[in-house]
Amino acid sequence: MDKLKEIATQFAINGTVSEIKALGAGFINDTFKVITEGNAPDYILQRKNKNIFPDVPAMMDNICAVTAHLRLKAAEAGDDPDRSVLTVVRPVRRPRR
C-alpha cells in the first residue's frame, strides 16, 4: 500500500493520506478508497486495465468532458455539483528532474 500512497500524492487532493484500502473486487480495473486525515474528503483511486482501455488519456479526456457537462447541468438545475456529480482530481504538475 505504500506504493499506492505515493501514487495518491501525485494528485491534487486535499489533506494527508492516512490509509488506502481495496474497494470491491473489480474484474477490469482495481479500485481503492483513499482515506484522508481530519475533515478532508476521501477519494477513489482506480488503476485502469490498459489491456481493456489501451488509450487511457483519451478515456480520461472523455470522462472529464462528460463530467464537466453533468456539473454544468446540475448547477443549472439548482443542484450542488460537488455533491451530485463526480469530481475528477487531476495530477499535480511537478518539475521534471
mmCIF file with all atom_site columns, C-alpha atoms in Angstrom:
data_model
loop_
_atom_site.group_PDB
_atom_site.id
_atom_site.type_symbol
_atom_site.label_atom_id
_atom_site.label_alt_id
_atom_site.label_comp_id
_atom_site.label_asym_id
_atom_site.label_entity_id
_atom_site.label_seq_id
_atom_site.pdbx_PDB_ins_code
_atom_site.Cartn_x
_atom_site.Cartn_y
_atom_site.Cartn_z
_atom_site.occupancy
_atom_site.B_iso_or_equiv
_atom_site.pdbx_formal_charge
_atom_site.auth_seq_id
_atom_site.auth_comp_id
_atom_site.auth_asym_id
_atom_site.auth_atom_id
_atom_site.pdbx_PDB_model_num
ATOM 1  C CA . MET A 1 1  ? 0.000   0.000  0.000   1.00 0.00 ? 1  MET A CA 1
ATOM 2  C CA . ASP A 1 2  ? 2.997   2.337  0.326   1.00 0.00 ? 2  ASP A CA 1
ATOM 3  C CA . LYS A 1 3  ? 3.232   2.476  -3.477  1.00 0.00 ? 3  LYS A CA 1
ATOM 4  C CA . LEU A 1 4  ? -0.461  3.442  -3.649  1.00 0.00 ? 4  LEU A CA 1
ATOM 5  C CA . LYS A 1 5  ? 0.100   6.226  -1.094  1.00 0.00 ? 5  LYS A CA 1
ATOM 6  C CA . GLU A 1 6  ? 2.953   7.505  -3.237  1.00 0.00 ? 6  GLU A CA 1
ATOM 7  C CA . ILE A 1 7  ? 0.691   7.441  -6.300  1.00 0.00 ? 7  ILE A CA 1
ATOM 8  C CA . ALA A 1 8  ? -2.141  9.218  -4.450  1.00 0.00 ? 8  ALA A CA 1
ATOM 9  C CA . THR A 1 9  ? 0.188   12.080 -3.526  1.00 0.00 ? 9  THR A CA 1
ATOM 10 C CA . GLN A 1 10 ? 0.720   12.695 -7.239  1.00 0.00 ? 10 GLN A CA 1
ATOM 11 C CA . PHE A 1 11 ? -2.831  14.109 -7.401  1.00 0.00 ? 11 PHE A CA 1
ATOM 12 C CA . ALA A 1 12 ? -4.218  17.431 -6.202  1.00 0.00 ? 12 ALA A CA 1
ATOM 13 C CA . ILE A 1 13 ? -6.073  16.019 -3.204  1.00 0.00 ? 13 ILE A CA 1
ATOM 14 C CA . ASN A 1 14 ? -6.955  17.858 -0.013  1.00 0.00 ? 14 ASN A CA 1
ATOM 15 C CA . GLY A 1 15 ? -5.482  16.602 3.227   1.00 0.00 ? 15 GLY A CA 1
ATOM 16 C CA . THR A 1 16 ? -2.966  13.959 4.127   1.00 0.00 ? 16 THR A CA 1
ATOM 17 C CA . VAL A 1 17 ? -3.454  10.334 3.107   1.00 0.00 ? 17 VAL A CA 1
ATOM 18 C CA . SER A 1 18 ? -3.747  8.151  6.184   1.00 0.00 ? 18 SER A CA 1
ATOM 19 C CA . GLU A 1 19 ? -4.768  4.842  4.621   1.00 0.00 ? 19 GLU A CA 1
ATOM 20 C CA . ILE A 1 20 ? -5.679  3.185  1.334   1.00 0.00 ? 20 ILE A CA 1
ATOM 21 C CA . LYS A 1 21 ? -7.999  0.181  1.190   1.00 0.00 ? 21 LYS A CA 1
ATOM 22 C CA . ALA A 1 22 ? -9.067  -2.029 -1.689  1.00 0.00 ? 22 ALA A CA 1
ATOM 23 C CA . LEU A 1 23 ? -12.645 -1.244 -2.660  1.00 0.00 ? 23 LEU A CA 1
ATOM 24 C CA . GLY A 1 24 ? -14.541 -4.193 -4.079  1.00 0.00 ? 24 GLY A CA 1
ATOM 25 C CA . ALA A 1 25 ? -13.165 -6.823 -6.414  1.00 0.00 ? 25 ALA A CA 1
ATOM 26 C CA . GLY A 1 26 ? -13.177 -5.397 -9.920  1.00 0.00 ? 26 GLY A CA 1
ATOM 27 C CA . PHE A 1 27 ? -12.955 -7.597 -12.977 1.00 0.00 ? 27 PHE A CA 1
ATOM 28 C CA . ILE A 1 28 ? -11.471 -4.885 -15.218 1.00 0.00 ? 28 ILE A CA 1
ATOM 29 C CA . ASN A 1 29 ? -9.964  -2.160 -13.005 1.00 0.00 ? 29 ASN A CA 1
ATOM 30 C CA . ASP A 1 30 ? -8.528  -2.122 -9.491  1.00 0.00 ? 30 ASP A CA 1
ATOM 31 C CA . THR A 1 31 ? -10.319 0.360  -7.226  1.00 0.00 ? 31 THR A CA 1
ATOM 32 C CA . PHE A 1 32 ? -9.118  1.764  -3.912  1.00 0.00 ? 32 PHE A CA 1
ATOM 33 C CA . LYS A 1 33 ? -10.529 4.099  -1.264  1.00 0.00 ? 33 LYS A CA 1
ATOM 34 C CA . VAL A 1 34 ? -8.047  6.793  -0.260  1.00 0.00 ? 34 VAL A CA 1
ATOM 35 C CA . ILE A 1 35 ? -8.768  7.823  3.329   1.00 0.00 ? 35 ILE A CA 1
ATOM 36 C CA . THR A 1 36 ? -7.504  11.209 4.471   1.00 0.00 ? 36 THR A CA 1
ATOM 37 C CA . GLU A 1 37 ? -6.927  12.641 7.928   1.00 0.00 ? 37 GLU A CA 1
ATOM 38 C CA . GLY A 1 38 ? -9.332  15.035 9.662   1.00 0.00 ? 38 GLY A CA 1
ATOM 39 C CA . ASN A 1 39 ? -12.148 16.683 7.750   1.00 0.00 ? 39 ASN A CA 1
ATOM 40 C CA . ALA A 1 40 ? -10.538 16.334 4.327   1.00 0.00 ? 40 ALA A CA 1
ATOM 41 C CA . PRO A 1 41 ? -12.591 14.328 1.824   1.00 0.00 ? 41 PRO A CA 1
ATOM 42 C CA . ASP A 1 42 ? -11.837 10.726 0.980   1.00 0.00 ? 42 ASP A CA 1
ATOM 43 C CA . TYR A 1 43 ? -11.159 9.738  -2.620  1.00 0.00 ? 43 TYR A CA 1
ATOM 44 C CA . ILE A 1 44 ? -11.436 6.869  -5.066  1.00 0.00 ? 44 ILE A CA 1
ATOM 45 C CA . LEU A 1 45 ? -8.266  5.823  -6.893  1.00 0.00 ? 45 LEU A CA 1
ATOM 46 C CA . GLN A 1 46 ? -8.502  3.496  -9.877  1.00 0.00 ? 46 GLN A CA 1
ATOM 47 C CA . ARG A 1 47 ? -5.852  1.584  -11.749 1.00 0.00 ? 47 ARG A CA 1
ATOM 48 C CA . LYS A 1 48 ? -7.146  1.240  -15.296 1.00 0.00 ? 48 LYS A CA 1
ATOM 49 C CA . ASN A 1 49 ? -6.546  -2.008 -17.169 1.00 0.00 ? 49 ASN A CA 1
ATOM 50 C CA . LYS A 1 50 ? -4.586  -0.998 -20.279 1.00 0.00 ? 50 LYS A CA 1
ATOM 51 C CA . ASN A 1 51 ? -5.467  -4.307 -21.936 1.00 0.00 ? 51 ASN A CA 1
ATOM 52 C CA . ILE A 1 52 ? -9.119  -3.248 -21.918 1.00 0.00 ? 52 ILE A CA 1
ATOM 53 C CA . PHE A 1 53 ? -8.557  0.531  -22.228 1.00 0.00 ? 53 PHE A CA 1
ATOM 54 C CA . PRO A 1 54 ? -5.404  0.908  -24.350 1.00 0.00 ? 54 PRO A CA 1
ATOM 55 C CA . ASP A 1 55 ? -5.764  4.701  -24.672 1.00 0.00 ? 55 ASP A CA 1
ATOM 56 C CA . VAL A 1 56 ? -6.202  5.779  -21.040 1.00 0.00 ? 56 VAL A CA 1
ATOM 57 C CA . PRO A 1 57 ? -5.553  9.510  -21.772 1.00 0.00 ? 57 PRO A CA 1
ATOM 58 C CA . ALA A 1 58 ? -8.382  9.550  -24.350 1.00 0.00 ? 58 ALA A CA 1
ATOM 59 C CA . MET A 1 59 ? -10.672 7.713  -21.933 1.00 0.00 ? 59 MET A CA 1
ATOM 60 C CA . MET A 1 60 ? -9.879  10.262 -19.206 1.00 0.00 ? 60 MET A CA 1
ATOM 61 C CA . ASP A 1 61 ? -10.492 13.147 -21.637 1.00 0.00 ? 61 ASP A CA 1
ATOM 62 C CA . ASN A 1 62 ? -13.926 11.654 -22.324 1.00 0.00 ? 62 ASN A CA 1
ATOM 63 C CA . ILE A 1 63 ? -14.674 11.223 -18.599 1.00 0.00 ? 63 ILE A CA 1
ATOM 64 C CA . CYS A 1 64 ? -13.628 14.846 -17.956 1.00 0.00 ? 64 CYS A CA 1
ATOM 65 C CA . ALA A 1 65 ? -15.805 16.155 -20.798 1.00 0.00 ? 65 ALA A CA 1
ATOM 66 C CA . VAL A 1 66 ? -18.878 14.212 -19.646 1.00 0.00 ? 66 VAL A CA 1
ATOM 67 C CA . THR A 1 67 ? -18.287 15.201 -16.015 1.00 0.00 ? 67 THR A CA 1
ATOM 68 C CA . ALA A 1 68 ? -17.951 18.899 -16.915 1.00 0.00 ? 68 ALA A CA 1
ATOM 69 C CA . HIS A 1 69 ? -21.219 18.705 -18.851 1.00 0.00 ? 69 HIS A CA 1
ATOM 70 C CA . LEU A 1 70 ? -23.024 16.985 -15.968 1.00 0.00 ? 70 LEU A CA 1
ATOM 71 C CA . ARG A 1 71 ? -21.667 19.528 -13.460 1.00 0.00 ? 71 ARG A CA 1
ATOM 72 C CA . LEU A 1 72 ? -22.995 22.379 -15.612 1.00 0.00 ? 72 LEU A CA 1
ATOM 73 C CA . LYS A 1 73 ? -26.418 20.736 -15.916 1.00 0.00 ? 73 LYS A CA 1
ATOM 74 C CA . ALA A 1 74 ? -26.556 20.068 -12.165 1.00 0.00 ? 74 ALA A CA 1
ATOM 75 C CA . ALA A 1 75 ? -25.732 23.711 -11.414 1.00 0.00 ? 75 ALA A CA 1
ATOM 76 C CA . GLU A 1 76 ? -28.365 24.896 -13.908 1.00 0.00 ? 76 GLU A CA 1
ATOM 77 C CA . ALA A 1 77 ? -30.924 22.659 -12.166 1.00 0.00 ? 77 ALA A CA 1
ATOM 78 C CA . GLY A 1 78 ? -30.054 24.201 -8.794  1.00 0.00 ? 78 GLY A CA 1
ATOM 79 C CA . ASP A 1 79 ? -28.241 21.114 -7.526  1.00 0.00 ? 79 ASP A CA 1
ATOM 80 C CA . ASP A 1 80 ? -24.841 21.207 -5.852  1.00 0.00 ? 80 ASP A CA 1
ATOM 81 C CA . PRO A 1 81 ? -22.439 19.716 -8.427  1.00 0.00 ? 81 PRO A CA 1
ATOM 82 C CA . ASP A 1 82 ? -19.928 18.858 -5.688  1.00 0.00 ? 82 ASP A CA 1
ATOM 83 C CA . ARG A 1 83 ? -22.488 16.582 -4.061  1.00 0.00 ? 83 ARG A CA 1
ATOM 84 C CA . SER A 1 84 ? -24.224 15.168 -7.120  1.00 0.00 ? 84 SER A CA 1
ATOM 85 C CA . VAL A 1 85 ? -21.517 14.753 -9.766  1.00 0.00 ? 85 VAL A CA 1
ATOM 86 C CA . LEU A 1 86 ? -18.130 13.059 -9.893  1.00 0.00 ? 86 LEU A CA 1
ATOM 87 C CA . THR A 1 87 ? -15.139 15.366 -9.378  1.00 0.00 ? 87 THR A CA 1
ATOM 88 C CA . VAL A 1 88 ? -12.093 14.346 -11.367 1.00 0.00 ? 88 VAL A CA 1
ATOM 89 C CA . VAL A 1 89 ? -8.886  15.123 -9.470  1.00 0.00 ? 89 VAL A CA 1
ATOM 90 C CA . ARG A 1 90 ? -6.026  15.937 -11.774 1.00 0.00 ? 90 ARG A CA 1
ATOM 91 C CA . PRO A 1 91 ? -2.375  15.028 -11.298 1.00 0.00 ? 91 PRO A CA 1
ATOM 92 C CA . VAL A 1 92 ? -0.146  17.674 -9.750  1.00 0.00 ? 92 VAL A CA 1
ATOM 93 C CA . ARG A 1 93 ? 2.324   19.115 -12.193 1.00 0.00 ? 93 ARG A CA 1
ATOM 94 C CA . ARG A 1 94 ? 5.800   18.810 -10.779 1.00 0.00 ? 94 ARG A CA 1
ATOM 95 C CA . PRO A 1 95 ? 9.045   19.997 -12.338 1.00 0.00 ? 95 PRO A CA 1
ATOM 96 C CA . ARG A 1 96 ? 10.952  17.312 -14.179 1.00 0.00 ? 96 ARG A CA 1
ATOM 97 C CA . ARG A 1 97 ? 14.255  16.201 -12.718 1.00 0.00 ? 97 ARG A CA 1
#
